[in-house]
Phi, psi and omega in degrees: 000147191296168164299159185298318185300308182299314183296322178298314186294318186296312179306313181295322177283333167302302186291320183296320176298318174298315175304318182287318181279337183069033179223125181295148192249173168295153180298164184252011179280354167296331185261332182243001186074176185262342191231357182281092189286323186291321187281330171300324169293323177309303180302317171308309187289332173292310177297320172304318173302312182301314177291322170298317179300326179280354174122355186290161186231135181276137181231359179161203182221164168232142180249131184237171173061045188257358173266126185301329179296314185281331165302320174294318177300327190256006173071045181227162179233033171202159177294184163223181180219166176220169173264139175261132178250156179301324184285355179277336192269106195255017186304326183274355183271139176306334176221151170283125182296091186303330185287350176278346193246152187255303189216069191280155179217149180253144171226142183263133187211162167274131173256115168270131173260135189262133170260351179222155170296157166234082192253320183214188181073189183279096194274068181254197192296320184291328184288318185284327179305305189294343177273348188278125182274317179194169181233146172233167167284150186218151166240121166266125176267095174283157175212158180237131168274359174268124187304127173062035177050029181276083188237149170236184189301315184292329179295316195277327174291313176308324179270039178065038183059030186049051184273158174219270178231185175201147171241133182243138171284166187273325184294132185249137176226129180277160192284355177276002187243358180185153184254129178292330174290340182264000185290135174252153186232133159232143177233148191233156164229126187048037173075008174266126174303124192233341182200151174204165189176196184200167181298341177294344185268006176251080181056034179081339180184116182315330180297325177301311171307321177292317177297318180302312182304304183313317184287322194282310183295331177291316182291338171281353181083013182220075186291159176286143194235151178307140179095342180284151178264136167239124182273129190286333191117160184290142176267000171194187178299143175279148186235152183292151188221063180282164186311143183086357191270145166240121185256135170228133179241131177250120183238104178022230184295347187280340185098193184258148176223124182246139176236112183252118180270134184287153182287143168211159178299146175288134175252152177258107183265134172230153180309138161284111181293127179293136172314146180277000000 
């Protein structure tokens, strides 16, 4: 296998090519192995660095792999995280721009908005609870630059935790008004029920996921800051979201959030061969 530095550069270039060309690519685990978390995050950091250099703005993080079933599938015992950029927030747009997506799926989540930095001290569930200014209902549109969602742990971490876009509801609820772990969720596609779950499906409590992220972000030297948005992780199974789909999620006391996916011509996506 190539040296870590060479593997990081090649994997980042492969994934960046998928974003530039609008065509999924082969998995990057052939370059990174399947379990090397550190090298996978190095790829994510390199792609983040490239985006920041191009003018992107970080507005928060997303937490993934919060479901025990998905962790078991990928052979891990912890979540992962990705970076949220300002242009990923499509809440103000009348439709989710399907042309920006390759293989979208929708997840219903709680979005926490922080009122305080989470930089030092004991970053446990009680501390992060006090740092949350409010929560809103959210739909995360996950996406993969890897063809056919053929992912393992290093593929999804390197690919910014399979992030895409996100939609936030306007109704704000403080944590003294509800318990995230007791929140129930139902999601509909064209008014047909397609997913359901609750806060306990997210590491037992979405605040557990937030505490994990706070500690992990601190360890990576890029702690969570006041004003940032954190997507908790899915409250139930994700569902396909092809062009023309209308997804609605009802999330307990947080209310309803809707994402309408714009129409676009269907494309045939095939893995892109890496240059020799």
